Amino acid sequence: MKTSLAKNTIYLSIGNILTKGINLLMIPLFSSWLSTEDYGTFDLYCTYIALLIPIISLSSGEAIFRFAIDETNKDEQSKYISAGLLINLLLLGIIVLAIGYYSIMSEWSMGLPFILFLIVGILNTHLLSFLRAIKKLTLFSITSVVNTIVIAVSVTLFVLVQQLGLKGIIYGYTCGLAAGCLLIILLTKYPSYIRMGLVDRPALAQMLHYSLPLIPNNVSWWVINISDRIIINFFLGTASNGIYALAYKIPSFFAFLFSSFNISWQETAVSAIHSDERESYFNQILNSTISTIISFCCGILALNYFLFEYIFDARYHSGYLYSPILITAILFNSLIQYFGGIQTSLKRTKENGLSTLAGAIINIVLNLVFIKLFDLFAAAISSLIANMSICLIRYYYLTNTFRFRIERQVLLHIVFYLYMLISCYVATCVPWATFNLILTSLFFLYINWEYVMRIISKLSFIKTRTR
């Protein structure tokens, strides 16, 4: 099981590293091409898309993964995959008509770009769930890279060359997601899995029973991760939202990288849940996960000074204050995904949903109470407290089934993280920031040496095969 988890994580990490590398190069360009208002508005549209996707799909993507992955017969897989597509198409048609009517009546000029963005977003989410269900994680990783490359090229064409501004960046992202969808359809022969005649009421009922509790779970995640920006936009304006959005991009790099582990972990946890040694295995993965998360987060903290001083546009400089808090929130978010993977393997979607709902309520209340007093600090700290709360609740739920133990060396790693977190606010000169960067690089290699060597080995193998 551990070998399978490591193998899948490595394949996904390679794709995510390439994807995030390209994204990192493009952020300074996007931030200079667009005004803070346009960048903030685009980020706001992305939040609406993120909210609509789980509602329109009824979170059927998670059900497709959980039920189809257990099947070895293609007909049985097709039944669940087709049922998921049917749910998506029916509800998407209704929402698209409603948005189209609203945009015509209100003369909303962004109606068509938004609808196209929503359609490809829904299809992309469905197809990625399909890839996980049929265990095509390598293609899952390749698709992310293709998405990012096409987005980079398309946004450059539409925004820099065609001067389309806000519409241009939306069209660019739409083209990138559409390219990924086309790649999946062509390389997996996806149409052969679509057999609407196999869809029956028991299959739909089974999927909905599993997925419906995930809707409030996913919506609650939207509240925690994204509602900050809506509140910021309302109370502080789109310019402040643009600054916060850029500050959030830094921790989101790590969150995206950790998603490699999360995707692999869900698959592995399903296989491990019936093992007699599952508690020992889960503890082993927990301790290695905490150390790995800390090593990544420390690296991002060490880069914080250089990114905001020398890379990002000066208009976004104040974002360096909020990024360390948001990085810490993502650290807890990663642990939430670890505990959530175990809950998923136990099919306890209701408990996942309740914990996330509690976090969402905490996030909104703290935001609304303190946003006027502490500005963007309120949004960042409310996200951190919300993630800490969910993590503790999920841990508590699982203590009824498992006993978790944190090793002593992991506690030392936590102390080092606290040093790096404090340094972000006091290491405001190049020599100290450089020292911390070297220190965290050594720390990262110490923690992840075996993992890094495996990635290098895989990359060397791929390079040799392509010659």
Short mmCIF file of C-alpha atoms in Angstrom, two decimals:
data_model
loop_
_atom_site.label_atom_id
_atom_site.label_comp_id
_atom_site.label_asym_id
_atom_site.label_seq_id
_atom_site.Cartn_x
_atom_site.Cartn_y
_atom_site.Cartn_z
CA MET A 1 0.00 0.00 0.00
CA LYS A 2 2.80 2.40 0.90
CA THR A 3 4.55 1.70 -2.40
CA SER A 4 1.36 2.38 -4.34
CA LEU A 5 0.77 5.61 -2.41
CA ALA A 6 4.33 6.81 -3.06
CA LYS A 7 4.21 5.86 -6.75
CA ASN A 8 0.90 7.62 -7.40
CA THR A 9 2.01 10.68 -5.42
CA ILE A 10 5.25 10.94 -7.39
CA TYR A 11 3.49 10.77 -10.76
CA LEU A 12 0.97 13.40 -9.70
CA SER A 13 3.66 15.56 -8.08
CA ILE A 14 5.68 15.73 -11.29
CA GLY A 15 2.67 17.12 -13.10
CA ASN A 16 1.82 19.49 -10.27
CA ILE A 17 5.39 20.77 -10.00
CA LEU A 18 5.43 21.55 -13.72
CA THR A 19 1.97 23.10 -13.50
CA LYS A 20 2.80 25.30 -10.54
CA GLY A 21 6.15 26.25 -12.03
CA ILE A 22 4.39 27.65 -15.09
CA ASN A 23 1.79 29.35 -12.88
CA LEU A 24 4.52 30.95 -10.78
CA LEU A 25 6.07 32.43 -13.91
CA MET A 26 2.72 33.73 -15.13
CA ILE A 27 1.49 35.41 -11.93
CA PRO A 28 3.84 38.44 -12.18
CA LEU A 29 2.79 38.85 -15.83
CA PHE A 30 -0.94 38.54 -15.13
CA SER A 31 -0.68 40.98 -12.22
CA SER A 32 1.08 43.55 -14.41
CA TRP A 33 -1.26 43.14 -17.39
CA LEU A 34 -4.45 43.53 -15.34
CA SER A 35 -5.51 46.25 -12.93
CA THR A 36 -6.09 45.23 -9.31
CA GLU A 37 -9.82 45.75 -9.96
CA ASP A 38 -9.90 43.39 -12.98
CA TYR A 39 -7.76 40.81 -11.20
CA GLY A 40 -10.02 41.00 -8.16
CA THR A 41 -13.18 40.69 -10.31
CA PHE A 42 -11.77 37.65 -12.13
CA ASP A 43 -10.95 36.04 -8.80
CA LEU A 44 -14.53 36.75 -7.71
CA TYR A 45 -15.93 35.02 -10.81
CA CYS A 46 -13.75 32.01 -10.01
CA THR A 47 -15.33 31.90 -6.55
CA TYR A 48 -18.82 31.77 -8.08
CA ILE A 49 -17.76 28.94 -10.40
CA ALA A 50 -16.28 27.05 -7.44
CA LEU A 51 -19.60 27.42 -5.60
CA LEU A 52 -21.78 26.35 -8.53
CA ILE A 53 -19.81 23.23 -9.51
CA PRO A 54 -20.65 21.04 -6.45
CA ILE A 55 -24.26 22.28 -6.48
CA ILE A 56 -24.86 21.63 -10.18
CA SER A 57 -23.05 18.28 -10.14
CA LEU A 58 -24.59 17.27 -6.77
CA SER A 59 -20.97 16.32 -5.92
CA SER A 60 -21.44 13.33 -8.21
CA GLY A 61 -17.74 13.31 -9.09
CA GLU A 62 -16.87 11.99 -5.64
CA ALA A 63 -19.55 9.30 -5.98
CA ILE A 64 -18.21 8.28 -9.41
CA PHE A 65 -14.76 7.82 -7.87
CA ARG A 66 -15.91 5.97 -4.75
CA PHE A 67 -18.21 3.46 -6.48
CA ALA A 68 -16.59 2.97 -9.89
CA ILE A 69 -13.11 2.42 -8.42
CA ASP A 70 -14.32 -0.74 -6.68
CA GLU A 71 -15.59 -2.22 -9.97
CA THR A 72 -13.48 -4.24 -12.40
CA ASN A 73 -16.25 -4.75 -14.94
CA LYS A 74 -16.47 -1.96 -17.51
CA ASP A 75 -20.27 -2.19 -17.68
CA GLU A 76 -20.52 -1.55 -13.95
CA GLN A 77 -18.07 1.36 -14.21
CA SER A 78 -20.05 2.76 -17.13
CA LYS A 79 -23.25 2.67 -15.10
CA TYR A 80 -21.85 5.03 -12.46
CA ILE A 81 -19.96 7.24 -14.92
CA SER A 82 -23.03 7.62 -17.14
CA ALA A 83 -25.23 8.39 -14.15
CA GLY A 84 -22.81 11.11 -13.10
CA LEU A 85 -22.81 12.67 -16.56
CA LEU A 86 -26.62 12.58 -16.68
CA ILE A 87 -26.85 14.47 -13.38
CA ASN A 88 -24.38 17.08 -14.62
CA LEU A 89 -26.11 17.66 -17.96
CA LEU A 90 -29.61 18.00 -16.54
CA LEU A 91 -28.75 20.53 -13.85
CA LEU A 92 -26.20 22.37 -15.98
CA GLY A 93 -28.87 22.98 -18.65
CA ILE A 94 -31.20 24.56 -16.09
CA ILE A 95 -28.49 26.81 -14.61
CA VAL A 96 -27.19 27.92 -18.01
CA LEU A 97 -30.70 28.94 -19.09
CA ALA A 98 -31.17 30.89 -15.85
CA ILE A 99 -27.85 32.72 -16.18
CA GLY A 100 -28.47 33.39 -19.87
CA TYR A 101 -31.87 34.90 -19.10
CA TYR A 102 -30.39 37.06 -16.34
CA SER A 103 -27.55 38.31 -18.53
CA ILE A 104 -29.97 39.29 -21.33
CA MET A 105 -32.41 41.06 -19.03
CA SER A 106 -29.71 42.89 -17.07
CA GLU A 107 -27.44 43.45 -20.11
CA TRP A 108 -24.57 41.80 -18.27
CA SER A 109 -21.69 41.91 -20.75
CA MET A 110 -19.81 39.11 -18.97
CA GLY A 111 -22.71 36.64 -19.27
CA LEU A 112 -21.37 34.63 -22.24
CA PRO A 113 -17.76 34.35 -20.96
CA PHE A 114 -19.05 33.30 -17.54
CA ILE A 115 -21.37 30.63 -19.01
CA LEU A 116 -18.59 29.15 -21.15
CA PHE A 117 -16.25 29.13 -18.16
CA LEU A 118 -18.90 27.34 -16.07
CA ILE A 119 -19.63 24.69 -18.72
CA VAL A 120 -15.99 23.67 -19.19
CA GLY A 121 -15.46 23.81 -15.41
CA ILE A 122 -18.27 21.30 -14.84
CA LEU A 123 -17.08 19.01 -17.64
CA ASN A 124 -13.46 19.21 -16.47
CA THR A 125 -14.42 18.24 -12.91
CA HIS A 126 -16.50 15.30 -14.17
CA LEU A 127 -13.73 14.01 -16.44
CA LEU A 128 -11.07 14.27 -13.75
CA SER A 129 -13.28 12.19 -11.45
CA PHE A 130 -13.63 9.70 -14.29
CA LEU A 131 -9.82 9.44 -14.56
CA ARG A 132 -9.53 8.73 -10.83
CA ALA A 133 -12.26 6.09 -11.07
CA ILE A 134 -10.44 4.17 -13.81
CA LYS A 135 -7.06 4.74 -12.05
CA LYS A 136 -5.47 6.83 -14.80
CA LEU A 137 -3.54 9.09 -12.44
CA THR A 138 -0.67 9.64 -14.85
CA LEU A 139 -3.06 11.08 -17.41
CA PHE A 140 -4.66 13.08 -14.59
CA SER A 141 -1.26 14.69 -14.02
CA ILE A 142 -0.59 15.26 -17.73
CA THR A 143 -3.98 16.92 -18.12
CA SER A 144 -3.12 19.48 -15.42
CA VAL A 145 0.07 20.41 -17.27
CA VAL A 146 -1.76 20.74 -20.60
CA ASN A 147 -4.45 22.87 -18.95
CA THR A 148 -1.84 25.25 -17.56
CA ILE A 149 0.19 25.57 -20.76
CA VAL A 150 -2.89 26.32 -22.86
CA ILE A 151 -4.13 28.81 -20.22
CA ALA A 152 -0.77 30.62 -20.26
CA VAL A 153 -0.72 30.86 -24.06
CA SER A 154 -4.41 31.77 -24.36
CA VAL A 155 -4.35 34.47 -21.67
CA THR A 156 -1.26 35.99 -23.28
CA LEU A 157 -3.05 36.06 -26.64
CA PHE A 158 -6.37 37.42 -25.37
CA VAL A 159 -5.08 39.88 -22.75
CA LEU A 160 -1.69 41.07 -23.98
CA VAL A 161 -2.20 40.82 -27.76
CA GLN A 162 -5.95 41.30 -28.19
CA GLN A 163 -6.27 43.66 -25.20
CA LEU A 164 -9.52 42.03 -24.02
CA GLY A 165 -8.80 42.63 -20.33
CA LEU A 166 -11.16 40.79 -17.97
CA LYS A 167 -12.91 38.94 -20.80
CA GLY A 168 -9.54 37.87 -22.13
CA ILE A 169 -8.40 36.13 -18.95
CA ILE A 170 -11.76 34.31 -18.66
CA TYR A 171 -11.57 33.16 -22.29
CA GLY A 172 -7.97 32.08 -21.70
CA TYR A 173 -8.87 29.89 -18.72
CA THR A 174 -11.86 28.49 -20.63
CA CYS A 175 -9.61 27.45 -23.52
CA GLY A 176 -7.16 25.79 -21.13
CA LEU A 177 -9.83 23.71 -19.38
CA ALA A 178 -11.42 22.81 -22.72
CA ALA A 179 -8.06 21.55 -24.01
CA GLY A 180 -7.72 19.29 -20.96
CA CYS A 181 -11.24 17.92 -21.48
CA LEU A 182 -10.51 17.14 -25.12
CA LEU A 183 -7.27 15.37 -24.19
CA ILE A 184 -9.07 13.10 -21.70
CA ILE A 185 -11.87 12.28 -24.15
CA LEU A 186 -9.42 11.36 -26.92
CA LEU A 187 -6.89 9.37 -24.88
CA THR A 188 -9.34 7.35 -22.76
CA LYS A 189 -12.05 6.77 -25.37
CA TYR A 190 -14.40 8.28 -22.82
CA PRO A 191 -17.50 8.00 -25.09
CA SER A 192 -17.26 4.19 -24.85
CA TYR A 193 -17.97 4.49 -21.10
CA ILE A 194 -21.17 6.47 -21.67
CA ARG A 195 -24.11 4.07 -21.86
CA MET A 196 -27.23 5.77 -20.65
CA GLY A 197 -29.19 2.53 -21.04
CA LEU A 198 -27.26 1.03 -18.11
CA VAL A 199 -28.30 3.81 -15.73
CA ASP A 200 -30.99 2.62 -13.31
CA ARG A 201 -32.72 3.99 -10.24
CA PRO A 202 -30.71 1.89 -7.73
CA ALA A 203 -27.43 3.25 -9.14
CA LEU A 204 -28.68 6.84 -9.02
CA ALA A 205 -30.04 6.37 -5.50
CA GLN A 206 -26.79 4.81 -4.32
CA MET A 207 -24.72 7.66 -5.76
CA LEU A 208 -26.99 10.40 -4.44
CA HIS A 209 -27.10 8.84 -0.97
CA TYR A 210 -23.31 9.11 -0.91
CA SER A 211 -22.88 12.46 -2.68
CA LEU A 212 -25.70 14.62 -1.29
CA PRO A 213 -24.06 15.01 2.16
CA LEU A 214 -20.98 16.21 0.28
CA ILE A 215 -22.84 19.21 -1.15
CA PRO A 216 -22.92 21.10 2.17
CA ASN A 217 -19.37 19.86 2.72
CA ASN A 218 -18.17 21.33 -0.58
CA VAL A 219 -20.21 24.50 -0.19
CA SER A 220 -18.76 24.92 3.30
CA TRP A 221 -15.27 24.57 1.84
CA TRP A 222 -16.20 27.27 -0.63
CA VAL A 223 -17.25 29.48 2.27
CA ILE A 224 -13.97 28.87 4.09
CA ASN A 225 -11.65 29.23 1.10
CA ILE A 226 -13.43 31.83 -0.95
CA SER A 227 -16.13 33.74 0.90
CA ASP A 228 -13.34 35.82 2.43
CA ARG A 229 -12.96 37.51 -0.92
CA ILE A 230 -16.66 38.26 -1.28
CA ILE A 231 -16.68 39.87 2.17
CA ILE A 232 -13.48 41.75 1.35
CA ASN A 233 -14.96 42.93 -1.94
CA PHE A 234 -18.10 44.19 -0.16
CA PHE A 235 -16.43 45.93 2.78
CA LEU A 236 -12.99 46.90 1.45
CA GLY A 237 -13.34 46.99 -2.36
CA THR A 238 -12.00 45.09 -5.37
CA ALA A 239 -8.47 46.51 -5.05
CA SER A 240 -8.10 44.95 -1.58
CA ASN A 241 -9.60 41.75 -2.96
CA GLY A 242 -6.92 41.70 -5.66
CA ILE A 243 -4.15 42.04 -3.05
CA TYR A 244 -5.65 39.27 -0.91
CA ALA A 245 -6.13 37.05 -3.95
CA LEU A 246 -2.46 37.37 -4.85
CA ALA A 247 -1.38 36.72 -1.24
CA TYR A 248 -3.53 33.56 -1.32
CA LYS A 249 -1.83 32.40 -4.52
CA ILE A 250 1.34 31.59 -2.57
CA PRO A 251 -0.19 29.05 -0.14
CA SER A 252 -2.45 27.79 -2.92
CA PHE A 253 0.70 26.57 -4.70
CA PHE A 254 1.36 24.23 -1.81
CA ALA A 255 -2.31 23.23 -1.53
CA PHE A 256 -2.24 22.24 -5.18
CA LEU A 257 0.99 20.28 -4.72
CA PHE A 258 -0.44 18.48 -1.69
CA SER A 259 -3.48 17.57 -3.76
CA SER A 260 -1.19 14.97 -5.39
CA PHE A 261 -0.94 13.19 -2.06
CA ASN A 262 -4.61 13.75 -1.25
CA ILE A 263 -5.81 12.14 -4.48
CA SER A 264 -3.47 9.18 -4.01
CA TRP A 265 -4.33 8.96 -0.33
CA GLN A 266 -8.06 8.61 -0.95
CA GLU A 267 -7.41 5.67 -3.26
CA THR A 268 -4.93 4.05 -0.85
CA ALA A 269 -7.11 4.60 2.23
CA VAL A 270 -9.98 2.76 0.53
CA SER A 271 -7.66 -0.23 0.00
CA ALA A 272 -6.16 -0.06 3.51
CA ILE A 273 -9.36 0.32 5.52
CA HIS A 274 -9.96 -3.45 5.73
CA SER A 275 -6.38 -4.31 6.67
CA ASP A 276 -5.58 -5.69 10.15
CA GLU A 277 -2.63 -3.28 10.37
CA ARG A 278 -4.55 -0.20 9.29
CA GLU A 279 -4.02 1.77 12.54
CA SER A 280 -0.25 1.32 12.42
CA TYR A 281 -0.24 2.25 8.73
CA PHE A 282 -2.40 5.34 9.27
CA ASN A 283 -0.09 6.54 12.07
CA GLN A 284 2.97 6.02 9.91
CA ILE A 285 1.42 8.06 7.11
CA LEU A 286 0.21 10.75 9.54
CA ASN A 287 3.70 11.43 10.94
CA SER A 288 5.39 11.43 7.54
CA THR A 289 2.62 13.65 6.20
CA ILE A 290 3.05 16.26 8.97
CA SER A 291 6.82 16.40 8.41
CA THR A 292 6.44 16.68 4.64
CA ILE A 293 3.79 19.39 4.93
CA ILE A 294 5.97 21.40 7.31
CA SER A 295 9.01 21.11 5.02
CA PHE A 296 7.02 22.47 2.07
CA CYS A 297 5.39 25.24 4.09
CA CYS A 298 8.74 26.33 5.53
CA GLY A 299 10.10 26.58 2.01
CA ILE A 300 7.22 28.81 0.95
CA LEU A 301 7.67 30.96 4.07
CA ALA A 302 11.35 31.39 3.20
CA LEU A 303 10.39 32.60 -0.29
CA ASN A 304 7.78 35.05 0.98
CA TYR A 305 10.22 37.98 1.40
CA PHE A 306 11.78 37.60 -2.06
CA LEU A 307 8.47 37.13 -3.87
CA PHE A 308 6.88 40.31 -2.55
CA GLU A 309 10.07 42.40 -2.64
CA TYR A 310 11.38 41.45 -6.08
CA ILE A 311 8.89 39.37 -8.07
CA PHE A 312 5.35 40.67 -7.65
CA ASP A 313 4.21 44.12 -8.70
CA ALA A 314 4.67 46.83 -6.03
CA ARG A 315 0.90 47.38 -5.90
CA TYR A 316 0.56 43.99 -4.20
CA HIS A 317 3.43 44.42 -1.71
CA SER A 318 1.26 44.49 1.43
CA GLY A 319 0.22 40.92 0.64
CA TYR A 320 3.41 39.69 2.38
CA LEU A 321 1.68 40.35 5.72
CA TYR A 322 -1.16 37.91 5.06
CA SER A 323 0.61 35.16 3.13
CA PRO A 324 2.29 33.48 6.19
CA ILE A 325 -1.05 33.25 8.01
CA LEU A 326 -2.70 31.73 4.95
CA ILE A 327 0.19 29.29 4.51
CA THR A 328 -0.41 28.08 8.08
CA ALA A 329 -4.12 27.73 7.29
CA ILE A 330 -3.22 25.55 4.31
CA LEU A 331 -1.00 23.43 6.58
CA PHE A 332 -4.04 22.56 8.70
CA ASN A 333 -6.11 22.16 5.54
CA SER A 334 -3.70 19.45 4.39
CA LEU A 335 -4.19 17.56 7.64
CA ILE A 336 -7.94 17.94 7.18
CA GLN A 337 -7.63 16.17 3.83
CA TYR A 338 -5.65 13.38 5.47
CA PHE A 339 -8.36 12.78 8.08
CA GLY A 340 -11.04 13.27 5.43
CA GLY A 341 -9.50 10.53 3.30
CA ILE A 342 -9.93 8.06 6.15
CA GLN A 343 -13.53 9.22 6.64
CA THR A 344 -14.16 8.73 2.90
CA SER A 345 -12.81 5.18 3.05
CA LEU A 346 -15.27 4.54 5.90
CA LYS A 347 -18.03 6.18 3.79
CA ARG A 348 -18.68 8.72 6.55
CA THR A 349 -19.48 11.63 4.28
CA LYS A 350 -21.93 13.05 6.84
CA GLU A 351 -19.21 13.52 9.46
CA ASN A 352 -16.96 15.21 6.92
CA GLY A 353 -19.81 17.55 6.06
CA LEU A 354 -20.64 18.45 9.67
CA SER A 355 -17.03 19.32 10.51
CA THR A 356 -16.67 21.52 7.43
CA LEU A 357 -19.99 23.22 8.13
CA ALA A 358 -18.78 24.12 11.63
CA GLY A 359 -15.62 25.60 10.15
CA ALA A 360 -17.60 27.61 7.60
CA ILE A 361 -19.77 29.15 10.32
CA ILE A 362 -16.70 30.07 12.36
CA ASN A 363 -15.07 31.61 9.28
CA ILE A 364 -18.06 33.79 8.36
CA VAL A 365 -18.74 35.00 11.92
CA LEU A 366 -15.12 35.99 12.54
CA ASN A 367 -14.91 37.68 9.15
CA LEU A 368 -18.01 39.78 9.59
CA VAL A 369 -17.17 40.76 13.17
CA PHE A 370 -13.55 41.77 12.61
CA ILE A 371 -13.21 42.80 8.92
CA LYS A 372 -13.79 46.49 9.68
CA LEU A 373 -11.39 46.47 12.62
CA PHE A 374 -8.46 44.52 11.19
CA ASP A 375 -9.02 44.72 7.40
CA LEU A 376 -7.35 41.86 5.51
CA PHE A 377 -5.85 40.40 8.70
CA ALA A 378 -9.38 39.45 9.76
CA ALA A 379 -9.91 37.41 6.59
CA ALA A 380 -6.58 35.60 6.89
CA ILE A 381 -6.90 34.80 10.61
CA SER A 382 -10.53 33.65 10.26
CA SER A 383 -9.41 31.16 7.58
CA LEU A 384 -6.67 29.88 9.88
CA ILE A 385 -9.00 29.40 12.87
CA ALA A 386 -11.64 27.74 10.68
CA ASN A 387 -9.13 25.22 9.30
CA MET A 388 -7.75 24.49 12.78
CA SER A 389 -11.30 23.85 14.01
CA ILE A 390 -12.16 21.41 11.22
CA CYS A 391 -8.88 19.56 11.72
CA LEU A 392 -9.57 19.09 15.44
CA ILE A 393 -13.19 18.03 14.86
CA ARG A 394 -12.24 15.40 12.28
CA TYR A 395 -9.45 14.17 14.54
CA TYR A 396 -11.98 13.85 17.37
CA TYR A 397 -14.43 11.91 15.18
CA LEU A 398 -11.73 9.39 14.25
CA THR A 399 -10.43 8.87 17.80
CA ASN A 400 -13.48 6.68 18.33
CA THR A 401 -12.04 4.29 15.75
CA PHE A 402 -8.26 4.86 15.76
CA ARG A 403 -5.56 5.98 18.17
CA PHE A 404 -3.21 8.54 16.60
CA ARG A 405 0.32 9.16 17.94
CA ILE A 406 2.70 12.03 17.04
CA GLU A 407 6.40 11.11 17.12
CA ARG A 408 8.95 13.22 19.04
CA GLN A 409 10.95 14.23 15.97
CA VAL A 410 7.77 15.52 14.36
CA LEU A 411 7.27 17.81 17.36
CA LEU A 412 10.75 19.25 16.69
CA HIS A 413 9.74 19.89 13.08
CA ILE A 414 6.72 21.85 14.37
CA VAL A 415 9.04 24.02 16.50
CA PHE A 416 11.15 24.79 13.41
CA TYR A 417 8.01 25.82 11.54
CA LEU A 418 7.10 28.26 14.31
CA TYR A 419 10.56 29.84 13.97
CA MET A 420 10.07 30.29 10.22
CA LEU A 421 6.60 31.74 10.73
CA ILE A 422 7.91 34.39 13.13
CA SER A 423 10.86 35.11 10.83
CA CYS A 424 8.50 36.20 8.05
CA TYR A 425 7.64 39.28 10.11
CA VAL A 426 11.10 40.07 11.50
CA ALA A 427 13.53 38.84 8.79
CA THR A 428 13.03 41.95 6.64
CA CYS A 429 16.56 42.16 5.23
CA VAL A 430 18.27 40.19 2.47
CA PRO A 431 20.98 38.48 4.60
CA TRP A 432 18.53 37.06 7.15
CA ALA A 433 16.01 36.07 4.48
CA THR A 434 18.81 34.38 2.49
CA PHE A 435 19.99 32.48 5.59
CA ASN A 436 16.45 31.22 6.20
CA LEU A 437 16.14 30.16 2.57
CA ILE A 438 19.35 28.10 2.79
CA LEU A 439 18.28 26.65 6.14
CA THR A 440 14.87 25.58 4.88
CA SER A 441 16.40 24.10 1.72
CA LEU A 442 18.60 21.84 3.86
CA PHE A 443 15.63 21.02 6.09
CA PHE A 444 13.50 20.16 3.04
CA LEU A 445 16.17 17.82 1.64
CA TYR A 446 16.59 16.18 5.05
CA ILE A 447 12.87 15.44 5.31
CA ASN A 448 12.21 14.52 1.68
CA TRP A 449 15.51 13.08 0.43
CA GLU A 450 14.04 9.70 -0.55
CA TYR A 451 11.03 11.38 -2.16
CA VAL A 452 13.21 13.83 -4.15
CA MET A 453 15.48 11.04 -5.42
CA ARG A 454 12.47 9.04 -6.59
CA ILE A 455 11.16 12.03 -8.56
CA ILE A 456 14.59 12.58 -10.15
CA SER A 457 14.72 8.90 -11.02
CA LYS A 458 11.27 9.02 -12.61
CA LEU A 459 12.13 12.16 -14.58
CA SER A 460 15.38 10.56 -15.80
CA PHE A 461 13.45 7.45 -16.83
CA ILE A 462 10.91 9.52 -18.76
CA LYS A 463 13.71 11.49 -20.47
CA THR A 464 15.46 8.25 -21.48
CA ARG A 465 12.23 6.76 -22.86
CA THR A 466 11.58 9.84 -25.04
CA ARG A 467 14.99 9.71 -26.74
#
